[in-house]
Amino acid sequence: MSELDNLQNADGTKENTENVQPETPQEVTSKVEDNDDVLNEIEDSNAEDAEDEGNVDRHNIEDKDYESLNLEQLVIELERLVKNEKVQAIKKHVDAIKTEFDKQFHELLDEKKEEFLSNGGNEIDFRYHTPIQQSFKDNYKDYRQRLSGHYKNIEQNHKQNLTNRLDIIEGIKALTEDAEDSMNTKYKKFKELQDQWKTAGPIPRDKYNNAWNSYHFNVERFYDLLHLDRDLRDKDFEHNLELKTKIIEQAEALANDENTNRAFRELQNLHKIWKEELGPVAREHREPIWERFKEATKKINAKRQDYFKNLDTVYEQNLLNKQAIITLIEEKASEKITNHSGWQNKIKEIEALREEFFKAGKVPVKVNEATWAKFKEAVRGFNRRKNEFYKNLKKDQYDNLEKKLELIKIAEDNKDSEDFQATTQLMKKIQGDWKRIGHVPRKDSDKIWKQFKSACNHYFDRIKEQRNAASAEEEEAFTQKEALLSEVKNLTLSGDQKTDLATIKTQINSWKTLGRVPRNKRQIESDFNDTLDGLFKSLDLNKTEAELIKFENKLDQLASGDDSRAIDNERFYIQKKVDEIKSEIIQLENNLQFFSNVKSDNPLVKEVHKNIKKHKDDLQLWDTKLKKIKGLYN
């Protein structure tokens, strides 16, 4: 038998307790001991708190609906609890988080495994790791290590505290049997033992009730079985009655608290004070005040039970919501989808529904597993169809891969080409082709893109380098042309047309040799031509000859450029002018038919003939220009 079981009888005799069952404190104080669930729940919870003083903090930690959190949120919540709360106070929360994390992760694992198998993988080769899983394991391991270390530290203290409490009980028993000391001396020693009891520290929870029952039993025997000074005893009884009445009044007030969980936690604390801190009352009051306290306890518990009944109604609504989500997933899984973008949109819709399912809240326990199983099957049904589509899509992706590899070869074969005009068009074309080809297998996507991009960048970087070099040359050409233009503007002619024309042509040839100028400074070419117009005018030079001299200068500029379109555009412009002039001549000649009976010196007829001659002179000039520009194509 344990020391706690070997108690004396209520009458103070030393009869063996193996034959006579001792009274419990409730039998001594109220004679109404029963097995009410609510009282047992309070006793068990207080015993748990008494084992470790920090454990009581579990009542202050917010209860969350962990089923509404996703994997990332569960890890964050676990990490917060482990870092910020006492490790012995978070067991219920950590267990709930682990249960929900395992459930959701296994669902994800099944999904990834099914996808792996549908892509032709062997089950024995399947592996899936994710940082979120490792993060959870690390935090959970930290929790277990802290918890283990905590209980190792307090284990020895529990044993010593239990020994100390048993010694205190034995001390009170000895006072009851001691016939030598005076009543005042015994009472003083008794109070000292009570003070020691209050500070004796936590003990193992499985010893809690026995220790307190034994303590109260012997305390009451001290008052009831010894012939204490009546005034002293009655004063103590009266004080304890006053305190217990206040406890009862607080419990009765808690029945009006709207927060039922908080009220129950406060009630639990009142029971702890009643049992651990308050002494006995006069025998005639023991049963009535205990009944009153128990009645207040039952009222609070009844209100708490109503709360849980209402919670069941909420759970039933959550069940309906989750069933509706499952039905919607099943419907979307059966829709016909024929392209990648359609599947990507549908995947996002299913993911949103999964999040809704997790946030929908708890359902009744009896249907929780069945609801979860139906949800998983609905999601798996969708994933099976998705995986089948992408399995077939992979054939197209491998075809696309071959096409893109061909473009990579073209890019690499031409990346060092010196024919910038032709190669630039080719490079732009294959870049457009690349975009239109479509997806390739994911494992190859980044690799081939980097290869293709590297070849293209190599080519265009060369163009950039060339342009940078050309830019410096063009700036130098502009500076030189500025100086030459100033010289031409200040040119003094001799008055001899042949000599002066030769001088002007020499300046034009010098201008040609200076090369191109930056695009944003090409106005200088127009300025030069305007200056030439002034010189040709002063020479009284034939207009056609002057125009052709300037045109040859322009052709040299076009031919030296790297843009073939400029020459093409000039040719089309000249051809258009030729066609327009020919059309005008035909129209004017047709108009002459209206003047068949009119004399040739008629002013109108003379004007028409004048226009026809002017247009034919212009046509001769433009035909000459057309022949010259066509010569560039030979």
XYZ file of C-alpha atoms in Angstrom:
634
model
C 0.000 0.000 0.000
C 1.127 3.611 -0.632
C 1.653 6.091 2.168
C -1.405 7.970 0.998
C -3.622 4.928 1.370
C -2.549 4.131 4.942
C -4.818 6.674 6.696
C -6.346 6.696 10.156
C -10.064 6.341 10.724
C -12.274 9.371 11.249
C -12.557 8.659 14.980
C -8.788 8.909 15.406
C -8.164 5.228 16.171
C -5.176 3.496 14.713
C -7.147 0.723 13.114
C -5.521 -0.818 10.054
C -6.823 0.974 6.946
C -6.676 -2.216 4.949
C -9.811 -3.342 6.771
C -11.542 0.017 7.247
C -11.999 2.285 4.210
C -11.123 5.913 5.180
C -13.471 8.757 4.441
C -12.553 11.178 1.671
C -12.573 14.967 2.289
C -15.908 15.216 0.505
C -17.365 12.585 2.834
C -16.042 14.497 5.786
C -17.192 17.954 4.595
C -20.400 17.380 2.663
C -21.352 13.682 2.461
C -22.478 14.382 -1.122
C -19.555 13.032 -3.119
C -20.745 11.870 -6.547
C -19.274 11.143 -9.972
C -20.574 14.194 -11.860
C -18.667 14.522 -15.127
C -18.190 18.251 -14.719
C -16.599 17.816 -11.264
C -14.336 15.079 -12.583
C -13.330 17.278 -15.517
C -12.423 20.128 -13.176
C -10.517 17.814 -10.848
C -8.526 16.303 -13.729
C -7.693 19.681 -15.222
C -6.571 21.104 -11.878
C -4.483 18.013 -11.271
C -2.791 18.625 -14.629
C -2.071 22.250 -13.730
C -0.816 21.282 -10.280
C 1.817 19.006 -11.796
C 3.477 21.942 -13.558
C 2.702 25.537 -12.608
C 3.398 26.822 -16.136
C 0.823 24.467 -17.614
C -2.033 26.698 -16.452
C -1.077 29.150 -19.213
C -2.707 26.804 -21.717
C -6.043 28.379 -20.812
C -4.827 31.745 -22.119
C -3.787 30.488 -25.564
C -6.323 31.227 -28.279
C -8.065 28.206 -29.764
C -7.901 28.388 -33.558
C -9.674 26.460 -36.271
C -6.614 24.683 -37.613
C -8.664 22.947 -40.292
C -9.101 26.335 -41.973
C -5.316 26.885 -42.313
C -3.196 25.707 -45.237
C 0.202 24.031 -44.907
C 2.189 27.278 -44.840
C -0.126 28.838 -42.239
C 0.066 25.724 -40.041
C 3.869 25.899 -40.010
C 3.780 29.605 -39.148
C 1.360 28.957 -36.267
C 3.463 26.057 -34.943
C 6.607 28.179 -35.034
C 4.807 31.026 -33.219
C 3.607 28.740 -30.427
C 6.998 27.051 -29.913
C 8.853 30.380 -29.791
C 6.387 32.475 -27.768
C 4.497 30.139 -25.393
C 5.524 27.859 -22.535
C 6.251 24.472 -24.061
C 4.182 22.567 -21.444
C 1.116 24.716 -22.214
C 0.813 24.107 -25.964
C 0.422 20.327 -26.221
C -3.245 20.431 -27.265
C -2.535 23.028 -29.936
C 0.586 21.318 -31.283
C -1.204 17.968 -31.509
C -4.078 19.557 -33.438
C -1.673 21.331 -35.805
C 0.275 18.121 -36.435
C -2.893 16.164 -37.154
C -4.071 18.749 -39.694
C -0.630 19.147 -41.281
C -0.236 15.386 -41.712
C -3.689 15.150 -43.260
C -3.107 17.924 -45.772
C 0.452 16.866 -46.593
C -0.563 13.276 -47.265
C -3.253 14.589 -49.597
C -0.603 16.622 -51.425
C 1.745 13.629 -51.435
C -0.927 11.403 -53.003
C -1.533 14.054 -55.660
C 2.172 14.334 -56.540
C 2.564 10.557 -56.585
C -0.376 10.132 -58.945
C 1.076 12.827 -61.212
C 4.478 11.073 -61.135
C 2.960 7.728 -62.067
C 0.834 9.229 -64.831
C 4.020 10.624 -66.386
C 5.435 7.125 -66.677
C 7.394 6.959 -63.422
C 7.845 3.796 -61.333
C 6.277 3.807 -57.891
C 9.505 2.582 -56.284
C 11.322 5.662 -57.594
C 8.819 8.207 -56.302
C 10.274 10.823 -53.961
C 8.762 14.144 -52.944
C 10.291 16.725 -50.661
C 9.250 20.296 -50.070
C 10.754 23.045 -47.882
C 7.438 23.460 -46.058
C 7.613 19.843 -44.850
C 11.185 20.286 -43.621
C 10.225 23.501 -41.841
C 7.396 21.688 -40.047
C 9.697 18.829 -39.019
C 12.292 21.260 -37.667
C 9.739 23.168 -35.572
C 8.078 19.993 -34.296
C 11.465 18.505 -33.384
C 12.297 21.726 -31.500
C 9.003 21.400 -29.603
C 9.650 17.761 -28.651
C 13.180 18.503 -27.474
C 12.047 21.457 -25.368
C 9.213 19.445 -23.863
C 11.493 16.517 -23.069
C 14.069 18.807 -21.482
C 11.390 20.562 -19.460
C 9.997 17.354 -17.943
C 13.454 16.016 -17.176
C 14.127 19.177 -15.179
C 10.967 18.941 -13.098
C 10.875 15.152 -12.569
C 13.215 15.182 -9.586
C 11.441 18.179 -8.054
C 8.105 16.357 -8.232
C 9.434 13.438 -6.260
C 10.911 15.654 -3.545
C 7.761 17.819 -3.381
C 5.604 14.718 -2.945
C 7.854 13.522 -0.107
C 7.595 16.943 1.555
C 3.800 16.942 1.307
C 3.572 13.440 2.776
C 5.774 14.588 5.652
C 3.420 17.539 6.256
C 0.415 15.176 6.332
C 2.225 12.966 8.833
C 3.001 16.066 10.920
C -0.703 16.999 11.083
C -1.602 13.417 12.013
C 0.982 13.545 14.799
C -0.527 16.757 16.190
C -3.919 15.049 16.392
C -2.496 12.194 18.457
C -0.118 14.297 20.620
C -1.468 14.594 24.175
C 1.409 16.569 25.676
C 1.442 19.961 23.947
C -1.061 22.639 24.808
C -3.855 23.557 22.416
C -2.205 26.869 21.559
C 1.110 25.166 20.819
C -0.600 22.564 18.624
C -2.536 25.242 16.790
C 0.616 27.245 16.117
C 2.390 24.151 14.768
C -0.688 23.303 12.714
C -0.666 26.764 11.071
C 3.036 26.395 10.300
C 2.370 23.077 8.609
C -0.441 24.636 6.591
C 1.906 27.385 5.413
C 4.483 24.779 4.423
C 1.799 22.908 2.475
C 0.912 25.989 0.426
C 4.516 26.408 -0.747
C 5.466 22.736 -1.116
C 5.433 22.900 -4.958
C 3.914 20.752 -7.727
C 3.659 16.974 -7.602
C 2.843 14.277 -10.225
C -0.759 14.615 -11.386
C -1.548 10.948 -10.606
C -0.750 11.667 -6.923
C -2.585 14.989 -6.795
C -6.067 13.941 -5.684
C -4.839 11.360 -3.181
C -2.461 13.877 -1.606
C -5.118 16.593 -1.300
C -7.757 14.167 -0.034
C -5.373 12.920 2.630
C -4.403 16.471 3.560
C -8.000 17.665 3.927
C -8.964 14.511 5.804
C -6.288 15.091 8.412
C -6.934 18.845 8.611
C -10.588 18.206 9.389
C -9.681 15.532 11.932
C -7.478 18.109 13.630
C -10.481 20.388 14.029
C -13.164 17.765 14.739
C -11.462 15.046 16.728
C -9.219 17.084 19.034
C -10.534 19.148 21.894
C -9.363 22.515 20.530
C -10.138 25.783 22.119
C -13.688 26.387 20.917
C -13.249 30.137 20.359
C -10.125 29.575 18.307
C -11.760 26.845 16.245
C -14.992 28.769 15.722
C -13.061 31.844 14.607
C -11.203 29.756 12.043
C -14.436 28.116 10.870
C -16.117 31.500 10.523
C -13.233 32.909 8.490
C -13.217 29.895 6.161
C -17.007 30.100 5.754
C -16.729 33.743 4.748
C -14.099 32.938 2.118
C -15.990 29.966 0.723
C -19.181 32.021 0.524
C -17.324 34.592 -1.575
C -16.098 31.778 -3.809
C -19.687 30.603 -4.276
C -20.916 34.122 -5.048
C -18.210 34.469 -7.709
C -19.240 31.138 -9.210
C -22.913 32.194 -9.288
C -21.933 35.469 -10.997
C -20.004 33.556 -13.649
C -23.259 32.012 -14.835
C -24.049 35.404 -16.438
C -20.797 35.590 -18.379
C -21.501 35.398 -22.130
C -18.123 33.825 -22.772
C -18.840 30.274 -21.635
C -15.296 29.014 -22.108
C -13.878 31.845 -20.023
C -16.523 31.272 -17.328
C -15.629 27.592 -17.136
C -11.910 28.380 -16.830
C -12.654 30.828 -13.987
C -14.842 28.195 -12.345
C -11.989 25.732 -12.554
C -9.745 28.231 -10.760
C -12.374 28.720 -8.029
C -12.460 24.972 -7.433
C -8.701 25.009 -7.170
C -8.788 27.775 -4.538
C -11.597 25.949 -2.675
C -9.570 22.786 -2.514
C -6.012 24.021 -2.194
C -6.227 27.243 -0.191
C -9.331 27.200 2.047
C -9.802 25.277 5.257
C -12.886 23.572 6.737
C -16.050 25.200 8.097
C -18.328 24.200 10.960
C -19.878 20.784 10.413
C -23.424 22.145 10.063
C -22.352 24.353 7.125
C -20.236 21.845 5.252
C -22.936 20.104 3.260
C -25.068 23.226 2.424
C -22.191 25.317 1.094
C -20.809 22.417 -0.908
C -24.238 21.822 -2.448
C -24.550 25.509 -3.253
C -21.121 25.556 -4.853
C -21.887 22.396 -6.817
C -25.211 23.834 -7.999
C -23.471 26.964 -9.356
C -20.963 24.672 -11.047
C -23.747 22.711 -12.732
C -25.448 25.877 -13.996
C -22.238 27.091 -15.634
C -21.688 23.683 -17.139
C -25.254 23.522 -18.449
C -24.728 26.844 -20.217
C -21.473 25.485 -21.597
C -23.252 22.400 -22.906
C -25.804 24.626 -24.653
C -22.902 26.437 -26.292
C -21.542 23.147 -27.605
C -24.992 22.197 -28.882
C -25.114 25.460 -30.816
C -21.626 24.672 -32.034
C -22.958 21.401 -33.414
C -25.430 23.442 -35.468
C -22.521 25.467 -36.855
C -20.674 22.253 -37.647
C -23.721 20.942 -39.523
C -23.785 24.102 -41.647
C -20.052 23.738 -42.262
C -20.753 20.212 -43.445
C -23.320 21.471 -45.951
C -20.854 24.074 -47.195
C -18.101 21.488 -47.625
C -20.437 19.089 -49.413
C -21.379 21.890 -51.834
C -17.689 22.579 -52.492
C -17.056 18.880 -53.155
C -19.957 18.799 -55.621
C -18.579 21.861 -57.399
C -15.132 20.247 -57.662
C -16.721 17.111 -59.144
C -18.621 19.199 -61.693
C -15.532 21.132 -62.745
C -13.543 17.909 -62.962
C -16.049 16.572 -65.514
C -15.925 19.641 -67.790
C -14.329 19.165 -71.212
C -11.050 21.094 -71.500
C -8.927 20.843 -74.649
C -6.021 23.280 -74.268
C -3.242 24.244 -71.884
C -4.628 27.669 -70.966
C -8.018 26.129 -70.197
C -6.416 23.607 -67.838
C -4.333 26.308 -66.162
C -7.477 28.340 -65.475
C -9.257 25.249 -64.181
C -6.322 24.363 -61.921
C -6.585 27.837 -60.350
C -10.345 27.352 -59.841
C -9.825 23.972 -58.146
C -7.077 25.416 -55.958
C -9.423 28.223 -54.889
C -12.104 25.629 -54.033
C -9.552 23.644 -52.008
C -8.785 26.788 -50.011
C -12.514 27.350 -49.481
C -12.855 23.780 -48.239
C -10.103 24.234 -45.660
C -11.583 27.548 -44.510
C -15.123 26.184 -44.230
C -14.549 25.127 -40.614
C -15.093 21.966 -38.600
C -17.783 19.388 -39.298
C -19.339 16.876 -36.878
C -16.754 14.347 -35.740
C -18.857 11.388 -36.892
C -18.658 12.468 -40.556
C -15.240 14.158 -40.530
C -13.287 11.248 -42.026
C -15.953 10.466 -44.624
C -16.124 14.123 -45.716
C -12.359 14.315 -45.988
C -12.236 11.078 -48.017
C -14.901 12.342 -50.434
C -13.044 15.637 -50.835
C -9.772 13.856 -51.597
C -11.449 11.625 -54.186
C -13.040 14.632 -55.919
C -9.663 16.385 -56.141
C -7.960 13.197 -57.305
C -10.578 12.757 -60.019
C -9.713 16.192 -61.349
C -5.982 15.498 -61.114
C -6.320 12.228 -63.020
C -7.959 14.024 -65.955
C -5.402 16.824 -65.772
C -2.499 14.359 -65.758
C -3.943 12.446 -68.715
C -4.178 15.667 -70.739
C -0.595 16.664 -70.012
C 0.639 13.167 -70.709
C -0.738 13.495 -74.246
C 0.498 17.071 -74.429
C 4.063 15.932 -73.828
C 4.273 14.417 -77.314
C 3.541 17.848 -78.781
C 6.071 19.370 -76.409
C 8.812 17.057 -77.652
C 7.947 18.030 -81.229
C 8.243 21.667 -80.180
C 11.580 20.866 -78.592
C 12.930 19.595 -81.912
C 11.750 22.751 -83.687
C 13.387 25.005 -81.120
C 16.625 23.038 -81.283
C 16.674 23.743 -85.025
C 16.281 27.471 -84.321
C 19.156 27.282 -81.820
C 21.367 25.773 -84.538
C 20.448 28.604 -86.944
C 21.186 31.209 -84.266
C 24.555 29.680 -83.366
C 25.562 29.224 -87.024
C 24.901 32.909 -87.747
C 25.893 34.619 -84.502
C 29.317 35.616 -85.917
C 28.082 36.587 -89.390
C 29.480 39.794 -90.924
C 26.492 40.235 -93.217
C 24.594 42.329 -90.716
C 21.903 43.448 -93.125
C 20.727 39.937 -94.023
C 21.499 38.273 -90.692
C 19.601 40.862 -88.641
C 16.412 40.042 -90.553
C 17.076 36.319 -90.057
C 17.661 36.702 -86.328
C 14.449 38.694 -85.886
C 12.520 36.068 -87.829
C 13.726 33.111 -85.746
C 12.953 35.045 -82.555
C 9.365 35.415 -83.746
C 9.263 31.728 -84.717
C 10.485 30.785 -81.238
C 7.567 32.601 -79.600
C 5.011 30.918 -81.869
C 6.245 27.350 -81.461
C 4.801 26.792 -77.969
C 5.794 24.868 -74.858
C 8.540 22.274 -74.505
C 9.083 19.805 -71.614
C 9.704 21.730 -68.411
C 13.032 20.024 -67.745
C 14.396 21.385 -71.057
C 12.706 24.777 -71.085
C 15.234 26.879 -69.167
C 18.240 25.164 -70.706
C 17.300 25.673 -74.370
C 16.025 29.195 -73.745
C 19.368 30.201 -72.224
C 21.167 28.596 -75.183
C 18.997 30.386 -77.752
C 19.112 33.695 -75.900
C 22.896 33.481 -75.564
C 23.368 33.040 -79.341
C 20.971 35.893 -80.182
C 22.497 38.200 -77.561
C 25.974 37.430 -78.906
C 24.930 38.561 -82.388
C 23.064 41.703 -81.316
C 25.874 42.666 -78.938
C 28.204 42.604 -81.952
C 25.834 44.935 -83.820
C 25.755 47.216 -80.816
C 29.534 47.292 -80.630
C 29.720 48.073 -84.334
C 27.170 50.855 -83.971
C 29.061 52.315 -81.052
C 32.232 52.365 -83.154
C 30.318 53.779 -86.127
C 28.833 56.451 -83.898
C 32.273 57.844 -83.103
C 33.139 57.873 -86.801
C 29.867 59.613 -87.668
C 30.490 62.312 -85.059
C 33.899 62.932 -86.574
C 32.343 63.060 -90.075
C 29.804 65.613 -88.838
C 32.560 67.839 -87.448
C 34.448 67.697 -90.733
C 31.289 68.335 -92.776
C 30.479 71.360 -90.630
C 33.880 72.795 -91.506
C 33.487 71.949 -95.197
C 29.972 73.411 -95.319
C 31.297 76.655 -93.888
C 34.039 76.648 -96.519
C 31.536 76.027 -99.354
C 29.262 78.775 -98.094
C 32.175 81.221 -98.239
C 33.397 79.937 -101.591
C 34.342 82.736 -104.067
C 33.664 81.826 -107.705
C 35.863 83.054 -110.591
C 33.040 83.864 -112.958
C 34.100 81.217 -115.455
C 31.290 78.643 -115.561
C 33.498 75.705 -116.512
C 36.134 76.481 -113.890
C 33.600 77.195 -111.184
C 31.633 74.010 -111.953
C 34.819 71.987 -111.588
C 35.465 73.702 -108.235
C 31.953 72.882 -106.995
C 32.290 69.236 -108.090
C 35.565 69.022 -106.216
C 33.787 70.208 -103.048
C 31.021 67.671 -103.665
C 33.564 64.848 -104.004
C 35.255 65.980 -100.799
C 31.876 65.915 -99.065
C 31.276 62.346 -100.273
C 34.545 61.104 -98.824
C 33.702 62.314 -95.324
C 31.087 59.570 -94.807
C 27.857 59.445 -92.892
C 26.806 61.649 -89.986
C 24.640 60.671 -86.942
C 20.977 60.215 -87.762
C 19.901 63.111 -85.560
C 22.307 65.471 -87.376
C 21.460 64.671 -90.995
C 19.959 68.128 -91.504
C 23.460 69.109 -92.537
C 22.911 67.202 -95.819
C 19.938 69.431 -96.671
C 21.964 72.501 -95.711
C 24.717 71.403 -98.077
C 22.242 70.866 -100.939
C 20.677 74.277 -100.325
C 24.139 75.831 -100.509
C 24.782 73.995 -103.798
C 21.481 75.319 -105.184
C 22.686 78.849 -104.515
C 26.032 78.201 -106.264
C 24.399 76.546 -109.278
C 21.993 79.469 -109.583
C 24.871 81.955 -109.608
C 26.482 79.963 -112.468
C 23.303 80.145 -114.498
C 23.725 76.361 -114.826
C 21.174 74.211 -116.620
C 18.596 73.077 -114.065
C 18.716 69.462 -115.188
C 22.502 69.300 -114.949
C 22.462 70.846 -111.469
C 19.789 68.441 -110.275
C 21.730 65.446 -111.570
C 24.913 66.582 -109.856
C 23.045 66.810 -106.519
C 21.242 63.529 -107.173
C 24.509 61.641 -107.726
C 25.684 62.978 -104.351
C 22.482 61.707 -102.768
C 22.869 58.283 -104.395
C 26.363 57.982 -102.950
C 24.971 58.694 -99.493
C 22.219 56.065 -99.923
C 24.635 53.473 -101.260
C 27.002 53.958 -98.313
C 24.233 53.367 -95.758
C 23.354 49.989 -94.200
C 19.629 50.245 -94.819
C 18.653 48.863 -98.251
C 15.124 50.071 -97.706
C 16.272 53.676 -98.143
C 17.380 52.951 -101.727
C 14.172 51.010 -102.380
C 12.072 53.873 -101.069
C 13.936 56.395 -103.244
C 13.466 54.226 -106.347
C 9.731 53.820 -105.668
C 9.442 57.585 -105.195
C 11.179 58.327 -108.527
C 9.118 55.712 -110.348
C 5.966 57.264 -108.913
C 7.046 60.736 -110.139
C 7.716 59.346 -113.636
C 4.270 57.741 -113.725
C 2.591 60.914 -112.461
C 4.307 63.117 -115.084
C 3.454 60.724 -117.905
C -0.155 60.752 -116.759
C -0.143 64.568 -116.704
C 1.288 64.733 -120.268
C -1.371 62.335 -121.565
C -4.087 64.395 -119.889
C -2.750 67.648 -121.377
C -2.479 66.132 -124.864
C -6.065 64.917 -124.582
C -7.107 68.414 -123.614
C -5.649 69.773 -126.899
C -8.280 67.833 -128.828
C -10.882 70.219 -127.473
C -9.047 73.046 -129.227
C -8.958 71.453 -132.722
C -10.675 74.444 -134.405
C -8.796 77.050 -132.366
C -5.820 78.947 -133.728
C -2.406 77.951 -132.397
C -1.710 81.444 -131.073
C -4.731 81.190 -128.796
C -3.510 81.966 -125.228
C -5.132 78.826 -123.817
C -3.599 76.587 -126.462
C -0.212 78.202 -125.984
C -0.454 77.569 -122.190
C -1.229 73.890 -122.719
C 1.729 73.455 -125.082
C 3.940 75.240 -122.572
C 2.837 72.840 -119.814
C 3.378 69.825 -122.017
C 6.951 70.956 -122.788
C 7.665 71.628 -119.093
C 6.378 68.158 -118.104
C 8.438 66.498 -120.839
C 11.564 68.284 -119.621
C 10.784 67.113 -116.076
C 10.128 63.601 -117.356
C 13.551 63.539 -118.992
C 15.150 64.502 -115.646
C 13.232 61.888 -113.646
C 13.887 59.193 -116.277
C 17.598 59.946 -115.968
C 17.366 59.664 -112.168
C 15.506 56.361 -112.497
C 18.204 54.914 -114.755
C 20.936 55.975 -112.351
C 19.268 54.439 -109.286
C 18.510 51.238 -111.179
C 22.206 51.046 -111.892
C 22.806 50.495 -108.174
C 20.980 47.151 -108.381
C 23.295 45.758 -111.092
